[in-house]
Amino acid sequence: MGLQSAWEALMMFLYPPRCPACGRYRERRGAWCADCLARACAVRRLRMTTDERDVLAEAWALAIYTGALRDLVRRLKYQRRRDALAYVETFLRAAGPMFFERCLLFPASNDAQRSQKNLVAVPVPLFYKKEQQRGFNQTELLFEHFLQLHGIPMKRLLVRTRATRPQYGLSKDERKENMRGAFAVPDEKRSDVQGRDILLLDDIYTTGVTCAECARALKKAGANRIVVLALTSGQV
Ligand SMILES: [Zn+2]
């Protein structure tokens, strides 16, 4: 037995792979029980305010921010545990097709056509200090594998121009004020935005204020249709 596989065997013994929802033993890391996976899929179009509809064509979430998905997002975000990603990848393989079937950006298309579309995925950016602190943008990591699988390029076309306060605990008006003008498309990236359809990615969609503000900056730079794809949302 090589050193590597001996190490893996030890890790499997100490930390056996388990379903992230019910904790039952699984044969490999990243695997869910079929029932738990089906239950976690809550692919749906989110309600939007008039403000949001001005700049967003649609907003979608794939899961409710609860249970296993909430735990996985937190594990990645606050404990920097990338082992959460294998479980998210399995989830996205199951939830992804339901989104593609129903989202207006993908009318009856298959993966081959999808990759040729004038489409680019853009993650909601973190303020650079925050990203330095965390070491990554969690939204990019959550969707990276999924986008590769479907031939959708991901580009960092937005920057956060200033630090913002955490949105929780603020009223809707305070949230808007907090986020106003917080995002921009850098001049050298404007040509990548012009005339493009954008899949705006977020880990958790709460009120839509952040995504709408991102979309406003993208529209200003000439983006065509903008659809939000959030991994989770508290909105049911
Ligand atoms: Zn399970």
mmCIF file of C-alpha atoms and ligand atoms in Angstrom:
data_model
loop_
_atom_site.group_PDB
_atom_site.id
_atom_site.type_symbol
_atom_site.label_atom_id
_atom_site.label_comp_id
_atom_site.label_asym_id
_atom_site.label_seq_id
_atom_site.Cartn_x
_atom_site.Cartn_y
_atom_site.Cartn_z
ATOM 1 C CA MET A 1 0.000 0.000 0.000
ATOM 2 C CA GLY A 2 1.489 3.376 -1.023
ATOM 3 C CA LEU A 3 1.817 6.184 1.462
ATOM 4 C CA GLN A 4 -0.935 8.156 -0.240
ATOM 5 C CA SER A 5 -3.477 5.340 -0.173
ATOM 6 C CA ALA A 6 -2.501 4.415 3.383
ATOM 7 C CA TRP A 7 -3.216 8.014 4.345
ATOM 8 C CA GLU A 8 -6.540 7.917 2.516
ATOM 9 C CA ALA A 9 -7.469 4.652 4.223
ATOM 10 C CA LEU A 10 -6.683 6.193 7.594
ATOM 11 C CA MET A 11 -8.775 9.277 6.812
ATOM 12 C CA MET A 12 -11.669 7.088 5.649
ATOM 13 C CA PHE A 13 -11.408 5.213 8.953
ATOM 14 C CA LEU A 14 -11.224 8.344 11.119
ATOM 15 C CA TYR A 15 -13.694 10.405 9.089
ATOM 16 C CA PRO A 16 -15.927 8.012 7.175
ATOM 17 C CA PRO A 17 -17.859 9.705 4.356
ATOM 18 C CA ARG A 18 -21.381 10.486 5.427
ATOM 19 C CA CYS A 19 -24.507 11.888 3.815
ATOM 20 C CA PRO A 20 -24.459 15.608 4.690
ATOM 21 C CA ALA A 21 -28.192 15.562 5.426
ATOM 22 C CA CYS A 22 -28.822 12.464 7.576
ATOM 23 C CA GLY A 23 -25.285 11.374 8.511
ATOM 24 C CA ARG A 24 -25.695 7.838 7.150
ATOM 25 C CA TYR A 25 -22.479 6.158 5.978
ATOM 26 C CA ARG A 26 -21.758 6.567 2.247
ATOM 27 C CA GLU A 27 -19.264 4.713 0.077
ATOM 28 C CA ARG A 28 -17.341 7.821 -1.004
ATOM 29 C CA ARG A 29 -16.893 11.470 -0.119
ATOM 30 C CA GLY A 30 -19.353 13.742 -1.887
ATOM 31 C CA ALA A 31 -22.146 11.151 -1.958
ATOM 32 C CA TRP A 32 -25.631 11.772 -0.578
ATOM 33 C CA CYS A 33 -28.519 9.335 -0.079
ATOM 34 C CA ALA A 34 -30.832 9.570 -3.057
ATOM 35 C CA ASP A 35 -33.787 10.596 -0.870
ATOM 36 C CA CYS A 36 -31.887 13.312 0.977
ATOM 37 C CA LEU A 37 -30.559 14.703 -2.290
ATOM 38 C CA ALA A 38 -34.022 14.811 -3.832
ATOM 39 C CA ARG A 39 -35.376 16.557 -0.739
ATOM 40 C CA ALA A 40 -32.626 19.190 -0.817
ATOM 41 C CA CYS A 41 -33.436 20.213 -4.410
ATOM 42 C CA ALA A 42 -35.778 23.198 -4.283
ATOM 43 C CA VAL A 43 -35.235 24.779 -7.685
ATOM 44 C CA ARG A 44 -37.498 27.811 -7.932
ATOM 45 C CA ARG A 45 -37.905 31.291 -9.289
ATOM 46 C CA LEU A 46 -37.693 33.917 -6.594
ATOM 47 C CA ARG A 47 -40.059 36.820 -6.118
ATOM 48 C CA MET A 48 -38.606 40.203 -6.993
ATOM 49 C CA THR A 49 -39.516 43.770 -6.135
ATOM 50 C CA THR A 50 -40.140 46.361 -8.859
ATOM 51 C CA ASP A 51 -36.639 47.701 -8.213
ATOM 52 C CA GLU A 52 -35.123 44.299 -8.819
ATOM 53 C CA ARG A 53 -37.227 43.623 -11.900
ATOM 54 C CA ASP A 54 -35.867 46.834 -13.458
ATOM 55 C CA VAL A 55 -32.445 45.254 -13.767
ATOM 56 C CA LEU A 56 -32.942 41.503 -13.340
ATOM 57 C CA ALA A 57 -34.739 39.274 -15.837
ATOM 58 C CA GLU A 58 -35.118 36.405 -13.355
ATOM 59 C CA ALA A 59 -33.744 35.236 -10.021
ATOM 60 C CA TRP A 60 -33.384 31.546 -9.197
ATOM 61 C CA ALA A 61 -32.384 29.569 -6.142
ATOM 62 C CA LEU A 62 -31.600 25.867 -6.134
ATOM 63 C CA ALA A 63 -32.047 25.067 -2.449
ATOM 64 C CA ILE A 64 -33.569 26.522 0.684
ATOM 65 C CA TYR A 65 -31.029 27.997 3.090
ATOM 66 C CA THR A 66 -31.490 25.323 5.718
ATOM 67 C CA GLY A 67 -30.279 21.853 6.670
ATOM 68 C CA ALA A 68 -27.416 20.276 4.761
ATOM 69 C CA LEU A 69 -26.907 23.059 2.212
ATOM 70 C CA ARG A 70 -26.725 25.708 4.912
ATOM 71 C CA ASP A 71 -24.221 23.573 6.849
ATOM 72 C CA LEU A 72 -22.088 23.034 3.730
ATOM 73 C CA VAL A 73 -22.026 26.747 2.848
ATOM 74 C CA ARG A 74 -21.100 27.640 6.434
ATOM 75 C CA ARG A 75 -18.432 24.944 6.590
ATOM 76 C CA LEU A 76 -16.782 26.391 3.493
ATOM 77 C CA LYS A 77 -17.262 30.046 4.358
ATOM 78 C CA TYR A 78 -16.434 30.193 8.044
ATOM 79 C CA GLN A 79 -14.299 27.101 8.606
ATOM 80 C CA ARG A 80 -12.649 27.194 5.174
ATOM 81 C CA ARG A 81 -13.284 23.495 4.770
ATOM 82 C CA ARG A 82 -13.096 22.722 1.094
ATOM 83 C CA ASP A 83 -14.238 19.131 1.671
ATOM 84 C CA ALA A 84 -17.742 20.633 1.600
ATOM 85 C CA LEU A 85 -17.360 21.245 -2.135
ATOM 86 C CA ALA A 86 -17.641 17.585 -3.191
ATOM 87 C CA TYR A 87 -21.126 17.460 -1.638
ATOM 88 C CA VAL A 88 -22.155 20.724 -3.272
ATOM 89 C CA GLU A 89 -20.943 19.390 -6.641
ATOM 90 C CA THR A 90 -23.143 16.319 -6.266
ATOM 91 C CA PHE A 91 -26.062 18.550 -5.334
ATOM 92 C CA LEU A 92 -25.528 20.803 -8.370
ATOM 93 C CA ARG A 93 -25.398 17.805 -10.706
ATOM 94 C CA ALA A 94 -28.897 16.931 -9.482
ATOM 95 C CA ALA A 95 -30.384 20.442 -9.289
ATOM 96 C CA GLY A 96 -28.700 21.951 -12.366
ATOM 97 C CA PRO A 97 -30.856 20.300 -15.064
ATOM 98 C CA MET A 98 -34.082 21.532 -13.415
ATOM 99 C CA PHE A 99 -32.724 25.075 -13.593
ATOM 100 C CA PHE A 100 -31.562 24.816 -17.223
ATOM 101 C CA GLU A 101 -34.948 23.479 -18.297
ATOM 102 C CA ARG A 102 -36.834 26.431 -16.887
ATOM 103 C CA CYS A 103 -34.526 29.462 -17.018
ATOM 104 C CA LEU A 104 -35.204 31.859 -19.894
ATOM 105 C CA LEU A 105 -31.530 32.013 -20.856
ATOM 106 C CA PHE A 106 -31.601 28.377 -21.966
ATOM 107 C CA PRO A 107 -34.549 27.819 -24.278
ATOM 108 C CA ALA A 108 -34.597 24.075 -25.008
ATOM 109 C CA SER A 109 -30.864 24.022 -25.434
ATOM 110 C CA ASN A 110 -28.378 21.275 -24.761
ATOM 111 C CA ASP A 111 -24.905 21.678 -23.275
ATOM 112 C CA ALA A 112 -23.225 22.042 -26.661
ATOM 113 C CA GLN A 113 -25.420 24.987 -27.615
ATOM 114 C CA ARG A 114 -25.137 26.423 -24.147
ATOM 115 C CA SER A 115 -21.362 26.720 -24.373
ATOM 116 C CA GLN A 116 -21.675 28.724 -27.589
ATOM 117 C CA LYS A 117 -24.104 31.201 -26.190
ATOM 118 C CA ASN A 118 -23.179 34.754 -25.510
ATOM 119 C CA LEU A 119 -23.269 33.960 -21.834
ATOM 120 C CA VAL A 120 -20.863 34.594 -19.003
ATOM 121 C CA ALA A 121 -21.171 33.759 -15.307
ATOM 122 C CA VAL A 122 -20.156 36.516 -12.893
ATOM 123 C CA PRO A 123 -19.812 35.932 -9.134
ATOM 124 C CA VAL A 124 -20.949 38.579 -6.652
ATOM 125 C CA PRO A 125 -17.558 39.921 -5.549
ATOM 126 C CA LEU A 126 -16.256 40.284 -2.011
ATOM 127 C CA PHE A 127 -14.427 43.382 -0.913
ATOM 128 C CA TYR A 128 -10.748 42.624 -1.531
ATOM 129 C CA LYS A 129 -9.845 42.777 2.153
ATOM 130 C CA LYS A 130 -12.555 40.285 2.967
ATOM 131 C CA GLU A 131 -11.350 37.971 0.228
ATOM 132 C CA GLN A 132 -7.761 38.244 1.446
ATOM 133 C CA GLN A 133 -8.944 37.367 4.921
ATOM 134 C CA ARG A 134 -10.979 34.348 3.794
ATOM 135 C CA GLY A 135 -8.529 33.313 1.097
ATOM 136 C CA PHE A 136 -11.193 32.798 -1.577
ATOM 137 C CA ASN A 137 -14.567 33.931 -2.850
ATOM 138 C CA GLN A 138 -16.877 31.114 -1.700
ATOM 139 C CA THR A 139 -19.362 31.684 -4.532
ATOM 140 C CA GLU A 140 -16.678 31.008 -7.146
ATOM 141 C CA LEU A 141 -15.664 27.775 -5.458
ATOM 142 C CA LEU A 142 -19.260 26.593 -5.045
ATOM 143 C CA PHE A 143 -20.056 26.962 -8.756
ATOM 144 C CA GLU A 144 -16.653 26.369 -10.373
ATOM 145 C CA HIS A 145 -17.019 22.682 -11.140
ATOM 146 C CA PHE A 146 -20.667 23.011 -12.174
ATOM 147 C CA LEU A 147 -19.906 25.755 -14.720
ATOM 148 C CA GLN A 148 -16.969 23.815 -16.169
ATOM 149 C CA LEU A 149 -19.211 20.793 -16.569
ATOM 150 C CA HIS A 150 -21.672 22.830 -18.630
ATOM 151 C CA GLY A 151 -19.162 24.886 -20.602
ATOM 152 C CA ILE A 152 -20.171 28.240 -19.122
ATOM 153 C CA PRO A 153 -17.201 30.568 -18.632
ATOM 154 C CA MET A 154 -16.874 32.402 -15.311
ATOM 155 C CA LYS A 155 -15.264 35.825 -15.213
ATOM 156 C CA ARG A 156 -14.656 38.355 -12.483
ATOM 157 C CA LEU A 157 -16.293 41.305 -14.181
ATOM 158 C CA LEU A 158 -17.386 43.119 -11.022
ATOM 159 C CA VAL A 159 -15.505 44.632 -8.130
ATOM 160 C CA ARG A 160 -16.764 45.764 -4.762
ATOM 161 C CA THR A 161 -15.653 49.375 -4.519
ATOM 162 C CA ARG A 162 -15.899 49.675 -0.758
ATOM 163 C CA ALA A 163 -16.501 47.652 2.385
ATOM 164 C CA THR A 164 -20.160 47.299 3.310
ATOM 165 C CA ARG A 165 -21.770 46.433 6.611
ATOM 166 C CA PRO A 166 -23.254 42.936 6.973
ATOM 167 C CA GLN A 167 -26.812 43.044 5.600
ATOM 168 C CA TYR A 168 -28.495 41.075 8.385
ATOM 169 C CA GLY A 169 -30.280 43.116 11.001
ATOM 170 C CA LEU A 170 -30.761 46.051 8.614
ATOM 171 C CA SER A 171 -34.126 47.216 7.291
ATOM 172 C CA LYS A 172 -34.738 47.062 3.555
ATOM 173 C CA ASP A 173 -34.036 50.791 3.170
ATOM 174 C CA GLU A 174 -30.852 50.524 5.216
ATOM 175 C CA ARG A 175 -29.766 47.586 3.082
ATOM 176 C CA LYS A 176 -30.265 49.614 -0.085
ATOM 177 C CA GLU A 177 -28.338 52.525 1.340
ATOM 178 C CA ASN A 178 -25.585 50.193 2.539
ATOM 179 C CA MET A 179 -25.157 48.716 -0.942
ATOM 180 C CA ARG A 180 -25.692 51.797 -3.094
ATOM 181 C CA GLY A 181 -22.865 52.167 -5.583
ATOM 182 C CA ALA A 182 -20.884 49.387 -3.891
ATOM 183 C CA PHE A 183 -20.171 47.570 -7.173
ATOM 184 C CA ALA A 184 -18.577 48.538 -10.454
ATOM 185 C CA VAL A 185 -17.330 47.051 -13.697
ATOM 186 C CA PRO A 186 -13.673 48.092 -14.108
ATOM 187 C CA ASP A 187 -13.061 50.034 -17.349
ATOM 188 C CA GLU A 188 -10.825 47.345 -18.823
ATOM 189 C CA LYS A 189 -13.609 44.751 -18.393
ATOM 190 C CA ARG A 190 -16.450 46.723 -19.979
ATOM 191 C CA SER A 191 -15.964 45.091 -23.368
ATOM 192 C CA ASP A 192 -16.509 41.672 -21.739
ATOM 193 C CA VAL A 193 -19.880 42.848 -20.414
ATOM 194 C CA GLN A 194 -21.189 44.743 -23.450
ATOM 195 C CA GLY A 195 -24.097 42.888 -25.076
ATOM 196 C CA ARG A 196 -23.606 39.749 -22.964
ATOM 197 C CA ASP A 197 -26.184 37.725 -21.079
ATOM 198 C CA ILE A 198 -25.027 37.377 -17.500
ATOM 199 C CA LEU A 199 -25.561 34.616 -14.987
ATOM 200 C CA LEU A 200 -25.018 36.457 -11.716
ATOM 201 C CA LEU A 201 -23.911 33.964 -9.054
ATOM 202 C CA ASP A 202 -24.457 34.179 -5.311
ATOM 203 C CA ASP A 203 -24.173 31.739 -2.425
ATOM 204 C CA ILE A 204 -27.194 33.012 -0.465
ATOM 205 C CA TYR A 205 -29.924 35.210 -1.898
ATOM 206 C CA THR A 206 -31.592 37.109 0.921
ATOM 207 C CA THR A 207 -33.469 40.248 -0.089
ATOM 208 C CA GLY A 208 -32.103 40.750 -3.575
ATOM 209 C CA VAL A 209 -30.643 44.173 -2.757
ATOM 210 C CA THR A 210 -27.048 43.011 -3.316
ATOM 211 C CA CYS A 211 -27.819 41.272 -6.613
ATOM 212 C CA ALA A 212 -29.859 44.230 -7.886
ATOM 213 C CA GLU A 213 -26.982 46.578 -7.122
ATOM 214 C CA CYS A 214 -24.559 44.264 -8.966
ATOM 215 C CA ALA A 215 -26.976 44.130 -11.884
ATOM 216 C CA ARG A 216 -27.213 47.918 -12.006
ATOM 217 C CA ALA A 217 -23.438 48.151 -12.441
ATOM 218 C CA LEU A 218 -23.514 45.453 -15.151
ATOM 219 C CA LYS A 219 -26.373 47.193 -16.989
ATOM 220 C CA LYS A 220 -24.456 50.455 -16.889
ATOM 221 C CA ALA A 221 -21.619 48.650 -18.641
ATOM 222 C CA GLY A 222 -24.008 47.429 -21.354
ATOM 223 C CA ALA A 223 -25.031 43.948 -20.199
ATOM 224 C CA ASN A 224 -27.995 42.362 -21.968
ATOM 225 C CA ARG A 225 -30.172 40.041 -19.816
ATOM 226 C CA ILE A 226 -29.138 39.319 -16.237
ATOM 227 C CA VAL A 227 -30.338 36.246 -14.348
ATOM 228 C CA VAL A 228 -29.415 35.529 -10.739
ATOM 229 C CA LEU A 229 -28.450 31.978 -9.870
ATOM 230 C CA ALA A 230 -28.155 31.531 -6.120
ATOM 231 C CA LEU A 231 -27.206 28.249 -4.524
ATOM 232 C CA THR A 232 -29.576 28.888 -1.631
ATOM 233 C CA SER A 233 -32.203 31.333 -0.452
ATOM 234 C CA GLY A 234 -34.279 31.707 2.680
ATOM 235 C CA GLN A 235 -37.204 32.698 0.460
ATOM 236 C CA VAL A 236 -39.557 29.733 0.006
HETATM 237 ZN ZN ZN B 1 -29.050 11.085 3.793
#
